[in-house]
Coordinates of C-alpha atoms in Angstrom, one line a residue:
M1 CA 0.0 -0.1 0.1
G2 CA 1.2 3.7 -0.8
T3 CA 1.0 6.6 1.1
V4 CA -0.6 10.1 0.9
H5 CA 1.4 13.0 2.2
A6 CA -0.2 16.5 2.6
R7 CA 1.4 19.9 3.7
S8 CA -0.7 22.6 5.4
L9 CA -1.8 25.0 3.1
E10 CA -0.6 28.0 5.6
P11 CA 2.6 26.9 7.4
L12 CA 3.1 28.7 10.9
P13 CA 5.9 31.3 10.7
T14 CA 9.1 30.4 12.5
S15 CA 10.0 34.4 13.0
S16 CA 8.1 37.6 13.3
P17 CA 9.3 41.1 13.4
D18 CA 6.9 41.6 16.4
F19 CA 9.2 39.6 18.6
G20 CA 12.5 40.8 19.6
A21 CA 15.5 38.8 21.1
I22 CA 14.9 38.2 24.8
G23 CA 18.0 39.5 26.7
E24 CA 19.1 39.1 30.3
E25 CA 16.9 42.1 31.6
A26 CA 13.9 41.4 29.2
E27 CA 10.6 41.1 31.1
L28 CA 8.9 37.7 30.4
V29 CA 5.4 38.4 29.7
E30 CA 2.9 35.4 29.4
V31 CA 1.0 35.5 26.4
K32 CA -2.0 33.3 26.1
P33 CA -2.2 31.7 22.5
E34 CA -5.0 32.3 20.3
T35 CA -7.2 29.6 19.1
K36 CA -7.7 29.0 15.3
Q37 CA -9.7 26.7 13.9
E38 CA -10.2 25.9 10.0
I39 CA -12.4 23.5 8.5
L40 CA -10.2 22.0 5.6
E41 CA -13.2 20.4 4.1
N42 CA -14.5 23.8 3.3
K43 CA -11.6 25.4 1.9
D44 CA -11.4 26.0 -1.8
V45 CA -8.3 25.0 -3.5
I46 CA -7.1 24.7 -7.1
V47 CA -5.0 21.8 -8.3
Q48 CA -2.4 23.7 -10.8
H49 CA 0.0 21.1 -11.5
V50 CA 0.5 17.1 -11.2
H51 CA 3.8 15.8 -11.5
F52 CA 5.0 12.3 -12.1
D53 CA 8.4 10.9 -10.9
G54 CA 9.8 7.6 -12.1
L55 CA 8.0 7.2 -15.6
G56 CA 10.2 5.7 -18.1
R57 CA 8.6 3.7 -21.0
T58 CA 5.0 4.4 -19.8
K59 CA 3.1 6.8 -22.5
D60 CA 1.7 10.4 -21.1
D61 CA -1.7 9.7 -22.9
I62 CA -2.6 6.7 -20.8
I63 CA -1.6 8.4 -17.3
M64 CA -3.7 11.5 -18.3
Y65 CA -6.7 9.2 -18.5
E66 CA -6.5 7.7 -15.1
I67 CA -5.6 11.1 -13.2
G68 CA -8.1 13.4 -14.9
E69 CA -10.5 13.7 -12.1
V70 CA -7.6 15.2 -9.7
F71 CA -8.2 18.5 -11.5
K72 CA -11.8 18.6 -10.7
A73 CA -11.3 18.6 -6.9
K74 CA -12.7 21.5 -5.2
N75 CA -11.3 21.3 -1.6
L76 CA -8.4 19.8 0.0
I77 CA -10.3 16.6 1.2
D78 CA -11.5 16.2 -2.3
V79 CA -8.0 16.4 -3.5
M80 CA -7.1 13.6 -1.2
R81 CA -9.9 11.5 -2.2
K82 CA -9.5 11.9 -5.9
S83 CA -5.7 11.2 -5.6
H84 CA -6.1 8.1 -3.8
E85 CA -8.7 7.1 -6.4
A86 CA -6.2 7.9 -9.2
R87 CA -3.6 5.9 -7.3
E88 CA -5.9 2.7 -7.1
K89 CA -6.4 3.2 -11.0
L90 CA -2.8 3.3 -11.9
L91 CA -2.0 0.2 -9.4
R92 CA -4.9 -1.4 -11.3
L93 CA -2.9 -1.0 -14.8
G94 CA -0.5 -3.7 -13.6
I95 CA 2.6 -1.7 -14.7
F96 CA 3.9 0.0 -11.7
R97 CA 5.2 -1.9 -8.6
Q98 CA 4.5 1.1 -6.2
V99 CA 2.6 4.4 -6.4
D100 CA 2.9 7.0 -3.6
V101 CA 1.1 10.5 -3.7
L102 CA 2.3 13.9 -2.3
I103 CA 0.2 16.9 -2.2
D104 CA 2.2 20.2 -1.5
T105 CA 1.2 23.9 -1.9
C106 CA 2.2 25.2 -5.1
Q107 CA 5.5 26.8 -6.0
G108 CA 6.5 29.3 -8.7
N109 CA 5.8 32.6 -10.3
D110 CA 2.2 31.4 -11.4
A111 CA 1.5 30.1 -8.1
L112 CA -2.0 30.9 -6.7
P113 CA -2.5 31.4 -2.9
N114 CA -5.0 28.4 -2.8
G115 CA -3.0 26.4 -5.6
L116 CA -1.9 22.9 -5.0
D117 CA 0.6 20.6 -6.6
V118 CA 0.1 16.8 -6.8
T119 CA 3.1 14.6 -7.4
F120 CA 2.8 11.0 -7.9
E121 CA 6.0 8.8 -7.2
V122 CA 5.7 5.6 -9.3
T123 CA 8.1 2.7 -9.7
E124 CA 7.5 0.6 -12.8
L125 CA 7.8 -2.9 -13.3
R126 CA 10.8 -4.5 -14.9
R127 CA 10.6 -5.1 -18.5
L128 CA 10.6 -8.7 -18.3
T129 CA 9.6 -10.8 -15.0
G130 CA 9.6 -14.7 -14.5
S131 CA 9.0 -17.3 -12.1
Y132 CA 10.0 -20.7 -11.9
N133 CA 8.2 -23.4 -9.6
T134 CA 7.5 -27.5 -9.5
M135 CA 4.3 -28.9 -8.9
V136 CA 3.3 -32.5 -7.8
G137 CA -0.2 -33.9 -8.3
N138 CA -2.4 -36.6 -9.9
N139 CA 0.6 -39.1 -9.7
E140 CA 2.7 -36.5 -11.9
G141 CA 5.4 -34.0 -11.3
S142 CA 5.9 -31.0 -13.6
M143 CA 8.1 -28.0 -14.0
V144 CA 6.5 -24.6 -14.6
L145 CA 8.2 -21.8 -16.3
G146 CA 6.3 -18.3 -16.3
L147 CA 7.5 -15.4 -18.3
K148 CA 5.5 -11.9 -18.5
L149 CA 6.3 -8.8 -20.3
P150 CA 4.3 -6.1 -18.8
N151 CA 3.7 -2.4 -20.2
I152 CA 5.3 -3.6 -23.4
L153 CA 4.2 -0.8 -25.6
G154 CA 3.7 1.7 -23.0
R155 CA -0.1 1.7 -22.8
A156 CA -0.5 -1.1 -20.3
E157 CA -0.4 -4.0 -22.7
K158 CA 0.8 -7.2 -21.2
V159 CA 2.5 -10.2 -22.7
T160 CA 2.4 -13.6 -21.0
F161 CA 3.6 -16.9 -21.5
Q162 CA 3.6 -20.2 -19.3
F163 CA 5.2 -23.4 -20.2
S164 CA 4.9 -26.7 -18.2
Y165 CA 6.9 -29.7 -18.7
G166 CA 5.6 -32.8 -16.7
T167 CA 6.6 -36.5 -16.4
K168 CA 3.6 -37.2 -18.4
E169 CA 2.4 -34.3 -20.1
T170 CA 3.4 -31.0 -21.6
S171 CA 1.6 -27.6 -21.7
Y172 CA 2.1 -24.0 -22.7
G173 CA 0.0 -20.8 -23.2
L174 CA 0.9 -17.5 -24.7
S175 CA -1.5 -14.6 -24.2
L176 CA -1.6 -10.8 -25.4
F177 CA -3.9 -8.4 -23.2
K178 CA -4.7 -4.7 -24.6
P179 CA -6.7 -2.3 -22.4
Q180 CA -8.5 0.4 -23.8
P181 CA -6.9 3.6 -22.3
G182 CA -8.9 5.6 -19.8
H183 CA -11.3 2.5 -19.7
F184 CA -9.6 -0.7 -18.5
E185 CA -12.5 -2.5 -18.0
R186 CA -12.8 -2.4 -22.1
N187 CA -9.9 -4.8 -23.1
I188 CA -9.0 -7.5 -25.6
S189 CA -7.1 -10.5 -25.3
F190 CA -5.6 -13.1 -27.8
N191 CA -4.6 -16.6 -26.5
V192 CA -2.8 -19.7 -28.0
Y193 CA -2.4 -22.7 -25.7
K194 CA -2.2 -26.4 -25.3
V195 CA -3.5 -27.8 -22.2
T196 CA -4.1 -31.4 -21.0
G197 CA -6.6 -32.4 -18.4
Q198 CA -7.2 -35.7 -16.1
F199 CA -10.5 -36.5 -14.9
P200 CA -10.5 -39.6 -12.7
W201 CA -14.1 -39.4 -11.8
S202 CA -14.7 -40.2 -15.9
S203 CA -11.4 -42.2 -16.7
L204 CA -10.9 -39.4 -19.2
R205 CA -7.7 -37.5 -20.4
E206 CA -8.4 -34.6 -22.7
T207 CA -5.8 -32.5 -24.4
D208 CA -6.9 -29.0 -25.9
R209 CA -4.8 -27.2 -28.7
G210 CA -6.7 -23.9 -29.7
I211 CA -6.7 -20.2 -30.1
S212 CA -9.2 -17.7 -28.6
T213 CA -10.2 -13.7 -29.0
E214 CA -12.0 -12.4 -26.0
V215 CA -13.5 -8.9 -25.8
N216 CA -14.5 -7.4 -22.4
F217 CA -16.9 -4.3 -22.0
P218 CA -19.4 -2.7 -19.7
I219 CA -23.0 -1.8 -20.5
W220 CA -24.5 0.3 -17.7
K221 CA -24.3 -1.9 -14.5
T222 CA -23.6 -5.3 -16.5
N223 CA -19.9 -6.5 -17.7
H224 CA -20.0 -8.5 -20.9
T225 CA -17.6 -11.1 -22.4
L226 CA -17.7 -12.1 -26.3
K227 CA -15.3 -14.8 -27.3
W228 CA -14.5 -16.8 -30.2
E229 CA -12.6 -20.1 -29.7
T230 CA -11.5 -22.8 -32.1
V231 CA -9.9 -26.1 -30.3
W232 CA -8.6 -29.2 -31.4
R233 CA -9.7 -31.7 -28.8
E234 CA -8.0 -35.2 -28.2
L235 CA -9.8 -37.5 -25.9
G236 CA -8.6 -40.8 -24.4
C237 CA -8.9 -43.2 -21.8
L238 CA -7.1 -42.6 -18.3
S239 CA -6.9 -46.1 -17.4
R240 CA -7.5 -49.5 -18.6
T241 CA -10.4 -50.1 -16.8
A242 CA -12.2 -47.1 -18.4
S243 CA -15.9 -48.1 -19.4
F244 CA -17.2 -48.6 -23.1
S245 CA -19.0 -45.6 -22.9
V246 CA -15.7 -43.4 -22.3
R247 CA -13.9 -45.6 -24.9
E248 CA -16.1 -44.8 -27.6
E249 CA -15.9 -41.0 -26.9
S250 CA -12.1 -41.3 -27.5
G251 CA -10.8 -39.8 -30.5
H252 CA -10.5 -36.2 -32.1
S253 CA -12.7 -33.3 -32.6
L254 CA -12.6 -29.9 -33.7
K255 CA -14.9 -27.3 -31.9
S256 CA -15.2 -23.8 -33.0
S257 CA -17.7 -21.7 -31.1
V258 CA -18.9 -18.0 -30.2
S259 CA -19.8 -17.3 -26.8
H260 CA -21.3 -14.5 -24.5
A261 CA -21.3 -13.9 -20.8
M262 CA -23.1 -11.3 -18.9
V263 CA -22.3 -10.6 -15.2
I264 CA -24.3 -8.3 -12.7
D265 CA -22.5 -8.0 -9.4
S266 CA -23.4 -5.9 -6.6
R267 CA -21.8 -7.7 -3.7
N268 CA -19.5 -5.8 -1.7
T269 CA -16.4 -8.7 -2.0
P270 CA -16.5 -11.8 -4.0
I271 CA -15.2 -13.7 -0.8
L272 CA -17.9 -14.3 1.9
P273 CA -20.0 -11.3 1.0
K274 CA -22.4 -9.8 3.4
R275 CA -24.8 -7.8 1.0
G276 CA -25.5 -7.4 -2.7
A277 CA -26.4 -10.2 -5.4
L278 CA -24.7 -11.9 -8.4
L279 CA -26.1 -13.1 -11.6
K280 CA -24.2 -14.7 -14.4
I281 CA -25.6 -15.9 -17.8
N282 CA -23.9 -17.9 -20.2
Q283 CA -24.5 -18.8 -23.8
E284 CA -22.5 -20.5 -26.1
L285 CA -23.2 -21.4 -29.8
A286 CA -20.7 -24.2 -31.6
G287 CA -20.9 -25.3 -35.1
Y288 CA -21.7 -22.2 -37.2
T289 CA -18.1 -20.9 -37.7
G290 CA -16.5 -24.4 -38.5
G291 CA -15.6 -27.7 -36.6
D292 CA -17.8 -30.8 -36.7
V293 CA -19.1 -30.1 -33.1
S294 CA -22.7 -28.4 -33.0
F295 CA -24.7 -27.4 -30.0
L296 CA -26.5 -24.7 -28.0
K297 CA -25.3 -24.2 -24.6
E298 CA -26.9 -22.2 -22.0
D299 CA -26.5 -21.9 -18.1
F300 CA -26.7 -19.2 -15.4
E301 CA -26.0 -18.8 -11.8
L302 CA -27.9 -16.4 -9.4
Q303 CA -26.7 -15.6 -5.5
L304 CA -28.6 -13.1 -3.0
N305 CA -26.9 -12.1 0.1
K306 CA -28.8 -10.5 3.1
R307 CA -27.0 -9.4 6.3
L308 CA -28.9 -10.6 9.4
I309 CA -28.3 -9.6 13.2
W310 CA -25.3 -10.5 15.0
D311 CA -23.1 -10.0 11.9
S312 CA -24.8 -13.1 10.4
V313 CA -25.5 -13.5 6.6
L314 CA -27.9 -15.5 4.7
S315 CA -27.0 -16.6 1.3
A316 CA -29.0 -18.3 -1.3
S317 CA -27.9 -19.4 -4.6
L318 CA -29.5 -21.1 -7.7
W319 CA -27.7 -22.7 -10.7
G320 CA -28.9 -24.2 -14.0
G321 CA -28.2 -25.2 -17.6
M322 CA -29.0 -26.9 -20.6
L323 CA -27.1 -28.3 -23.6
L324 CA -29.1 -29.0 -26.9
P325 CA -27.3 -30.9 -29.6
I326 CA -28.1 -29.3 -33.3
G327 CA -28.1 -32.1 -35.8
D328 CA -28.1 -36.0 -35.4
K329 CA -24.7 -36.3 -33.6
P330 CA -25.1 -36.6 -29.8
S331 CA -23.1 -34.5 -27.5
S332 CA -19.8 -35.2 -26.2
I333 CA -18.3 -36.0 -22.9
A334 CA -16.4 -33.0 -23.0
D335 CA -19.3 -30.3 -23.6
R336 CA -21.7 -31.7 -20.9
F337 CA -22.5 -30.4 -17.5
Y338 CA -21.1 -32.1 -14.3
L339 CA -22.4 -31.7 -10.6
G340 CA -21.2 -32.7 -7.3
G341 CA -18.2 -31.6 -4.9
P342 CA -17.6 -28.6 -2.6
T343 CA -18.0 -26.2 -5.5
S344 CA -21.6 -27.2 -6.3
V345 CA -23.5 -29.7 -4.3
R346 CA -21.4 -30.5 -0.8
G347 CA -21.5 -33.9 0.3
F348 CA -21.0 -35.8 -2.7
S349 CA -17.8 -36.8 -4.3
M350 CA -16.4 -34.5 -7.3
Y351 CA -18.8 -34.7 -10.2
S352 CA -20.3 -37.8 -9.0
I353 CA -24.0 -36.9 -9.8
G354 CA -25.7 -38.0 -13.0
P355 CA -25.5 -40.8 -15.4
Q356 CA -22.7 -43.1 -15.1
S357 CA -21.3 -46.4 -16.7
E358 CA -19.2 -49.1 -14.8
G359 CA -18.3 -46.3 -12.1
D360 CA -17.2 -43.6 -14.8
Y361 CA -19.7 -40.5 -14.9
L362 CA -20.3 -39.2 -18.0
G363 CA -22.3 -35.7 -17.7
G364 CA -25.5 -34.5 -18.4
E365 CA -27.3 -32.2 -20.7
A366 CA -29.3 -30.4 -18.1
Y367 CA -28.9 -29.6 -14.6
W368 CA -30.1 -27.5 -11.8
A369 CA -28.6 -26.9 -8.3
G370 CA -29.5 -24.8 -5.2
G371 CA -28.3 -23.8 -1.8
L372 CA -29.3 -22.0 1.1
H373 CA -26.3 -21.0 3.6
L374 CA -25.9 -19.2 6.8
Y375 CA -22.7 -17.6 7.8
T376 CA -22.1 -16.5 11.5
P377 CA -18.8 -15.1 13.2
L378 CA -19.7 -17.3 16.5
P379 CA -17.9 -18.1 18.5
F380 CA -15.5 -15.5 16.9
R381 CA -16.0 -11.7 17.6
P382 CA -16.5 -9.9 14.2
G383 CA -14.9 -6.6 13.5
Q384 CA -12.1 -7.1 16.3
G385 CA -9.5 -8.2 13.7
G386 CA -7.7 -11.6 13.6
F387 CA -10.1 -14.5 13.5
G388 CA -13.3 -12.6 13.6
D389 CA -12.5 -11.4 10.2
L390 CA -11.3 -14.4 8.5
F391 CA -13.5 -17.4 9.8
R392 CA -17.2 -17.9 9.4
M393 CA -19.2 -20.7 10.9
H394 CA -21.1 -22.2 7.9
F395 CA -24.5 -24.0 8.0
F396 CA -26.1 -25.2 4.8
L397 CA -28.5 -27.0 2.9
N398 CA -28.2 -27.8 -0.8
A399 CA -29.5 -30.1 -3.5
G400 CA -29.5 -30.6 -7.3
N401 CA -29.9 -33.0 -9.9
L402 CA -28.3 -33.7 -13.3
C403 CA -29.4 -36.0 -16.3
N404 CA -29.7 -36.6 -19.9
L405 CA -32.8 -35.3 -21.7
N406 CA -34.9 -36.6 -24.7
Y407 CA -35.9 -33.9 -26.7
G408 CA -38.7 -35.3 -28.5
E409 CA -40.8 -35.5 -25.2
G410 CA -41.2 -31.9 -24.8
P411 CA -40.7 -29.3 -21.9
K412 CA -42.9 -30.7 -19.5
A413 CA -41.1 -34.1 -19.8
H414 CA -37.8 -32.3 -19.2
L415 CA -38.8 -30.5 -16.2
Q416 CA -40.2 -33.8 -14.9
K417 CA -36.8 -35.4 -15.4
L418 CA -35.0 -32.6 -13.6
A419 CA -37.2 -33.1 -10.5
E420 CA -36.8 -36.8 -10.3
C421 CA -33.6 -38.4 -8.4
I422 CA -33.0 -35.5 -6.4
R423 CA -29.6 -35.7 -4.4
W424 CA -29.6 -33.4 -1.4
S425 CA -27.3 -32.8 1.7
Y426 CA -27.0 -30.7 4.8
G427 CA -24.4 -30.0 7.3
A428 CA -22.2 -27.6 9.1
G429 CA -18.7 -26.3 8.7
I430 CA -16.0 -23.6 8.8
V431 CA -14.9 -21.3 6.1
L432 CA -11.7 -19.4 6.1
R433 CA -11.0 -16.4 3.9
L434 CA -7.7 -16.5 1.7
G435 CA -7.2 -12.9 0.8
N436 CA -9.6 -11.8 -2.0
I437 CA -9.1 -14.7 -4.4
A438 CA -10.0 -18.0 -2.4
R439 CA -11.6 -19.6 0.3
L440 CA -11.0 -22.9 2.1
E441 CA -14.0 -24.9 3.3
L442 CA -14.0 -27.7 6.2
N443 CA -17.5 -29.3 5.9
Y444 CA -19.3 -31.9 7.9
C445 CA -21.9 -33.3 5.6
I446 CA -24.9 -35.6 5.7
P447 CA -25.6 -36.5 1.9
M448 CA -28.9 -38.3 0.7
G449 CA -30.0 -39.6 -2.7
V450 CA -32.6 -41.7 -4.4
Q451 CA -32.3 -43.3 -7.8
S452 CA -34.8 -45.6 -9.1
G453 CA -36.3 -46.3 -5.3
D454 CA -32.6 -47.2 -4.3
R455 CA -30.6 -45.0 -1.7
I456 CA -27.3 -44.4 -3.5
C457 CA -25.7 -42.2 -0.9
D458 CA -26.7 -42.0 2.7
G459 CA -24.1 -41.3 5.3
V460 CA -21.8 -38.8 7.0
Q461 CA -18.9 -37.2 5.1
F462 CA -16.4 -35.0 6.1
G463 CA -15.0 -33.0 3.3
A464 CA -12.6 -30.2 2.5
G465 CA -12.2 -28.0 -0.6
I466 CA -10.7 -24.7 -1.9
R467 CA -12.6 -22.5 -4.2
F468 CA -11.1 -19.9 -6.2
L469 CA -13.0 -16.8 -7.5

């Protein structure tokens, strides 16, 4: 965090002709100091100059967009507030390591009595930064090398390259990010990648090689994302015991799709919010821009948060989605929805809800899930720092279902199938906030489920999971 420094507009004098030197015979007279009060919020000021110290390759035009509001400040408190907002905008660009602000009285021949100079002292990131680490997981070890070129052209552009070399697979990704000057939330990115994923719940291995273009822009209170992607997918079996349904999905396919996402987020924070709502709507259309995969995919997420007494928060959430294949070709296992686990329906194993074959879960073409959550700080004290701001007791009730649909039976049959075979669970746990990017959950669940009259999951489970936002 940077600091904001401000000097007084009227510094106290250190000497005055009204006071003479005090000699040995001088008479000491006790003078009662005058009390002078001044409300700085109401003192009119003018920001005459804004200086930048430490700029190198950054262009002036992108800086002017971020500090323009500082010149509109009318009083000292407003200058400090707008300077802090400008500092946050400069840090958001991702091109400065540190930004400090100094507010001083204006100096020079053109200085006004109420004029101010604002100086931003910045430290730019290096032209090239890198990272190196190793990862171990899924019976595989890998070496990960990352390179980043921030502010490569002087207007907050960024080039990122990541290479992962593992004992089984090799992955890479190259991306170029370009924001619009003055509107950082409006940006465009280009990506080239190869990534391999292993899905043990389906005995499936998937290797994707693709390119994509993504455009982000706000409209009123909504944020939108338009994306075009072409990916060559290679599906294979993860083990020799994979079911026949997974084996017949193996092979190569080319998917080219256009997708759109809309987000309305009024929550005060994405991690353990205390108020506000979230709405996400996603659409994806594949097959009309090439490739041999055709479908229409829709899904949504809704979350409502309400603060109660004793700093408790009641949160309700609802998810749903449907995949409609276009043409005679059935949907692919790589495109279907999956449900179950700590990020959706707690109490069940990861993606273990829905159609399966010989123990391998195949996903579904439609799903719904909902949850009711109560977060309370007890037994910790909120607002006192420490555990009270990081931990929450968590009580929940969630349910959901996922299945394949016969689209020839009509909408009524679709809803009836989604209402059947409901899996649900309830329990309690503890949630730990990990900064502003993730949360760690430890849950004690009692899952229940019914399928064809037989109970498929009935018992107490203890689980943990990390959710990144």
